[in-house]
PDB file of C-alpha atoms in Angstrom:
ATOM      1  CA  UNK A   1      -0.507 -91.436  43.617  1.00 59.00           C
ATOM      2  CA  UNK A   2       2.723 -93.497  43.625  1.00 67.00           C
ATOM      3  CA  UNK A   3       2.877 -97.222  43.164  1.00 70.00           C
ATOM      4  CA  UNK A   4       4.615 -99.009  46.067  1.00 69.00           C
ATOM      5  CA  UNK A   5       7.919-100.751  45.475  1.00 68.00           C
ATOM      6  CA  UNK A   6       7.260-104.455  45.063  1.00 69.00           C
ATOM      7  CA  UNK A   7      10.768-105.816  44.656  1.00 71.00           C
ATOM      8  CA  UNK A   8      13.648-106.111  47.081  1.00 68.00           C
ATOM      9  CA  UNK A   9      16.328-103.458  46.880  1.00 62.00           C
ATOM     10  CA  UNK A  10      19.606-104.492  45.304  1.00 63.00           C
ATOM     11  CA  UNK A  11      21.430-102.174  47.695  1.00 60.00           C
ATOM     12  CA  UNK A  12      22.435-103.002  51.229  1.00 56.00           C
ATOM     13  CA  UNK A  13      20.218-101.292  53.770  1.00 55.00           C
ATOM     14  CA  UNK A  14      20.320-100.864  57.494  1.00 55.00           C
ATOM     15  CA  UNK A  15      17.252-103.075  57.813  1.00 53.00           C
ATOM     16  CA  UNK A  16      19.068-106.131  56.513  1.00 55.00           C
ATOM     17  CA  UNK A  17      22.569-107.174  55.715  1.00 56.00           C
ATOM     18  CA  UNK A  18      23.679-108.928  52.603  1.00 55.00           C
ATOM     19  CA  UNK A  19      26.584-111.329  52.442  1.00 59.00           C
ATOM     20  CA  UNK A  20      26.859-111.614  48.688  1.00 60.00           C
ATOM     21  CA  UNK A  21      29.865-109.300  48.448  1.00 64.00           C
ATOM     22  CA  UNK A  22      32.982-108.880  50.596  1.00 69.00           C
ATOM     23  CA  UNK A  23      33.049-106.206  53.242  1.00 78.00           C
ATOM     24  CA  UNK A  24      36.227-104.526  54.395  1.00 80.00           C
ATOM     25  CA  UNK A  25      36.718-102.488  57.498  1.00 83.00           C
ATOM     26  CA  UNK A  26      37.860 -98.880  57.394  1.00 83.00           C
ATOM     27  CA  UNK A  27      41.305 -99.986  58.598  1.00 86.00           C
ATOM     28  CA  UNK A  28      41.602-102.521  55.778  1.00 86.00           C
ATOM     29  CA  UNK A  29      40.631 -99.887  53.217  1.00 88.00           C
ATOM     30  CA  UNK A  30      43.186 -97.467  54.642  1.00 90.00           C
ATOM     31  CA  UNK A  31      45.846-100.207  54.570  1.00 89.00           C
ATOM     32  CA  UNK A  32      45.125-100.813  50.890  1.00 91.00           C
ATOM     33  CA  UNK A  33      45.207 -97.094  50.103  1.00 94.00           C
ATOM     34  CA  UNK A  34      48.414 -96.496  52.082  1.00 94.00           C
ATOM     35  CA  UNK A  35      50.139 -99.476  50.472  1.00 93.00           C
ATOM     36  CA  UNK A  36      49.181 -98.108  47.053  1.00 93.00           C
ATOM     37  CA  UNK A  37      50.589 -94.650  47.754  1.00 95.00           C
ATOM     38  CA  UNK A  38      53.796 -96.087  49.194  1.00 95.00           C
ATOM     39  CA  UNK A  39      54.171 -98.495  46.251  1.00 95.00           C
ATOM     40  CA  UNK A  40      53.777 -95.592  43.809  1.00 94.00           C
ATOM     41  CA  UNK A  41      56.352 -93.617  45.805  1.00 95.00           C
ATOM     42  CA  UNK A  42      58.662 -96.636  45.651  1.00 95.00           C
ATOM     43  CA  UNK A  43      58.284 -96.795  41.868  1.00 92.00           C
ATOM     44  CA  UNK A  44      59.273 -93.128  41.502  1.00 92.00           C
ATOM     45  CA  UNK A  45      62.139 -93.650  43.953  1.00 93.00           C
ATOM     46  CA  UNK A  46      63.378 -96.582  41.847  1.00 92.00           C
ATOM     47  CA  UNK A  47      63.222 -94.355  38.745  1.00 90.00           C
ATOM     48  CA  UNK A  48      65.253 -91.676  40.540  1.00 90.00           C
ATOM     49  CA  UNK A  49      67.756 -94.331  41.656  1.00 90.00           C
ATOM     50  CA  UNK A  50      68.196 -95.432  38.037  1.00 88.00           C
ATOM     51  CA  UNK A  51      68.743 -91.855  36.865  1.00 87.00           C
ATOM     52  CA  UNK A  52      70.861 -90.615  39.749  1.00 85.00           C
ATOM     53  CA  UNK A  53      72.076 -93.383  42.108  1.00 86.00           C
ATOM     54  CA  UNK A  54      72.653 -92.468  45.752  1.00 90.00           C
ATOM     55  CA  UNK A  55      72.830 -94.179  49.122  1.00 93.00           C
ATOM     56  CA  UNK A  56      69.948 -92.045  50.436  1.00 93.00           C
ATOM     57  CA  UNK A  57      67.642 -93.206  47.643  1.00 92.00           C
ATOM     58  CA  UNK A  58      68.727 -96.815  48.195  1.00 92.00           C
ATOM     59  CA  UNK A  59      67.889 -96.578  51.906  1.00 95.00           C
ATOM     60  CA  UNK A  60      64.564 -94.883  51.173  1.00 94.00           C
ATOM     61  CA  UNK A  61      63.650 -97.581  48.646  1.00 93.00           C
ATOM     62  CA  UNK A  62      64.448-100.343  51.141  1.00 95.00           C
ATOM     63  CA  UNK A  63      62.303 -98.727  53.841  1.00 95.00           C
ATOM     64  CA  UNK A  64      59.442 -98.131  51.439  1.00 95.00           C
ATOM     65  CA  UNK A  65      59.569-101.749  50.277  1.00 94.00           C
ATOM     66  CA  UNK A  66      59.477-102.926  53.910  1.00 94.00           C
ATOM     67  CA  UNK A  67      56.406-100.802  54.679  1.00 94.00           C
ATOM     68  CA  UNK A  68      54.567-101.922  51.526  1.00 95.00           C
ATOM     69  CA  UNK A  69      55.299-105.557  52.343  1.00 94.00           C
ATOM     70  CA  UNK A  70      54.065-105.053  55.918  1.00 93.00           C
ATOM     71  CA  UNK A  71      50.823-103.484  54.742  1.00 92.00           C
ATOM     72  CA  UNK A  72      50.284-106.221  52.151  1.00 90.00           C
ATOM     73  CA  UNK A  73      50.685-109.053  54.611  1.00 89.00           C
ATOM     74  CA  UNK A  74      54.298-109.860  53.789  1.00 89.00           C
ATOM     75  CA  UNK A  75      54.027-109.781  49.983  1.00 89.00           C
ATOM     76  CA  UNK A  76      56.962-107.779  48.614  1.00 86.00           C
ATOM     77  CA  UNK A  77      56.209-105.032  46.090  1.00 87.00           C
ATOM     78  CA  UNK A  78      57.089-105.284  42.420  1.00 82.00           C
ATOM     79  CA  UNK A  79      60.267-103.327  41.738  1.00 82.00           C
ATOM     80  CA  UNK A  80      61.353-101.535  38.563  1.00 73.00           C
ATOM     81  CA  UNK A  81      64.626-102.755  37.119  1.00 70.00           C
ATOM     82  CA  UNK A  82      64.746-101.049  33.715  1.00 69.00           C
ATOM     83  CA  UNK A  83      65.704 -97.525  32.820  1.00 67.00           C
ATOM     84  CA  UNK A  84      62.670 -95.297  33.374  1.00 65.00           C
ATOM     85  CA  UNK A  85      60.721 -94.073  30.356  1.00 66.00           C
ATOM     86  CA  UNK A  86      60.357 -90.410  29.577  1.00 65.00           C
ATOM     87  CA  UNK A  87      63.926 -89.217  29.681  1.00 67.00           C
ATOM     88  CA  UNK A  88      65.872 -87.891  32.614  1.00 71.00           C
ATOM     89  CA  UNK A  89      63.556 -85.216  33.984  1.00 83.00           C
ATOM     90  CA  UNK A  90      64.681 -85.586  37.579  1.00 86.00           C
ATOM     91  CA  UNK A  91      62.891 -82.467  38.860  1.00 88.00           C
ATOM     92  CA  UNK A  92      59.458 -83.650  37.735  1.00 90.00           C
ATOM     93  CA  UNK A  93      60.077 -87.022  39.382  1.00 91.00           C
ATOM     94  CA  UNK A  94      61.023 -85.299  42.640  1.00 92.00           C
ATOM     95  CA  UNK A  95      57.812 -83.232  42.443  1.00 93.00           C
ATOM     96  CA  UNK A  96      55.773 -86.391  41.837  1.00 94.00           C
ATOM     97  CA  UNK A  97      57.512 -88.189  44.709  1.00 94.00           C
ATOM     98  CA  UNK A  98      56.844 -85.219  46.995  1.00 95.00           C
ATOM     99  CA  UNK A  99      53.140 -85.297  46.113  1.00 96.00           C
ATOM    100  CA  UNK A 100      52.904 -89.068  46.609  1.00 96.00           C
ATOM    101  CA  UNK A 101      54.667 -88.824  49.963  1.00 96.00           C
ATOM    102  CA  UNK A 102      52.146 -86.153  50.990  1.00 95.00           C
ATOM    103  CA  UNK A 103      49.238 -88.409  50.096  1.00 95.00           C
ATOM    104  CA  UNK A 104      50.822 -91.286  52.002  1.00 95.00           C
ATOM    105  CA  UNK A 105      51.333 -89.009  55.002  1.00 96.00           C
ATOM    106  CA  UNK A 106      47.658 -88.039  55.072  1.00 95.00           C
ATOM    107  CA  UNK A 107      46.504 -91.665  54.930  1.00 95.00           C
ATOM    108  CA  UNK A 108      49.112 -92.810  57.469  1.00 94.00           C
ATOM    109  CA  UNK A 109      48.010 -90.079  59.860  1.00 94.00           C
ATOM    110  CA  UNK A 110      44.332 -91.008  59.541  1.00 93.00           C
ATOM    111  CA  UNK A 111      45.277 -94.644  60.067  1.00 89.00           C
ATOM    112  CA  UNK A 112      47.514 -93.719  63.043  1.00 90.00           C
ATOM    113  CA  UNK A 113      50.456 -95.584  61.488  1.00 92.00           C
ATOM    114  CA  UNK A 114      53.424 -93.802  63.039  1.00 94.00           C
ATOM    115  CA  UNK A 115      56.134 -95.691  61.135  1.00 94.00           C
ATOM    116  CA  UNK A 116      54.583 -94.990  57.737  1.00 94.00           C
ATOM    117  CA  UNK A 117      53.840 -91.362  58.668  1.00 95.00           C
ATOM    118  CA  UNK A 118      57.443 -90.728  59.716  1.00 95.00           C
ATOM    119  CA  UNK A 119      58.752 -92.382  56.549  1.00 94.00           C
ATOM    120  CA  UNK A 120      56.384 -90.345  54.353  1.00 95.00           C
ATOM    121  CA  UNK A 121      57.304 -87.087  56.122  1.00 95.00           C
ATOM    122  CA  UNK A 122      61.012 -87.802  55.668  1.00 95.00           C
ATOM    123  CA  UNK A 123      60.449 -88.515  51.981  1.00 95.00           C
ATOM    124  CA  UNK A 124      58.548 -85.252  51.587  1.00 95.00           C
ATOM    125  CA  UNK A 125      61.468 -83.384  53.186  1.00 94.00           C
ATOM    126  CA  UNK A 126      64.055 -85.197  51.061  1.00 93.00           C
ATOM    127  CA  UNK A 127      62.267 -84.506  47.788  1.00 93.00           C
ATOM    128  CA  UNK A 128      61.573 -80.895  48.744  1.00 93.00           C
ATOM    129  CA  UNK A 129      65.264 -80.445  49.551  1.00 92.00           C
ATOM    130  CA  UNK A 130      66.207 -82.006  46.205  1.00 89.00           C
ATOM    131  CA  UNK A 131      64.020 -79.448  44.447  1.00 87.00           C
ATOM    132  CA  UNK A 132      65.138 -76.325  46.359  1.00 82.00           C
ATOM    133  CA  UNK A 133      68.344 -75.497  44.460  1.00 66.00           C
ATOM    134  CA  UNK A 134      66.622 -75.959  41.101  1.00 54.00           C
ATOM    135  CA  UNK A 135      63.558 -73.964  42.091  1.00 51.00           C
ATOM    136  CA  UNK A 136      65.658 -71.084  43.456  1.00 43.00           C
ATOM    137  CA  UNK A 137      67.925 -71.056  40.388  1.00 47.00           C
ATOM    138  CA  UNK A 138      64.964 -70.788  38.037  1.00 53.00           C
ATOM    139  CA  UNK A 139      63.507 -67.693  39.740  1.00 49.00           C
TER     140      UNK A 139
END
């Protein structure tokens, strides 16, 4: 009723392994994902530093840059130096940073990276605290 398949599958199967494309381990994939989330958090932190400079944001940016460099094998992340686009909407940047820190926390926890998890949790707390007075005032 059906004609048998006569050609080799282009997909990797459990019967045979192909070496024509790179394979990464789960840990390597999680490293890449965590570095991406932390780099995005660093970019938002740099924007907040440009809009509202503070020692806490400077310290957070340094720690984030260290973690991104560690996860990327020593390559430092690209840093923003210009004034951020989109005006000075600080609250929306804090909300974005809080969300990015949450994503980084989830990946760091699944990767069992304690240093990155602690850093992400602290960033979540800091950005939540930055939003509290504004959120309560608008209610």
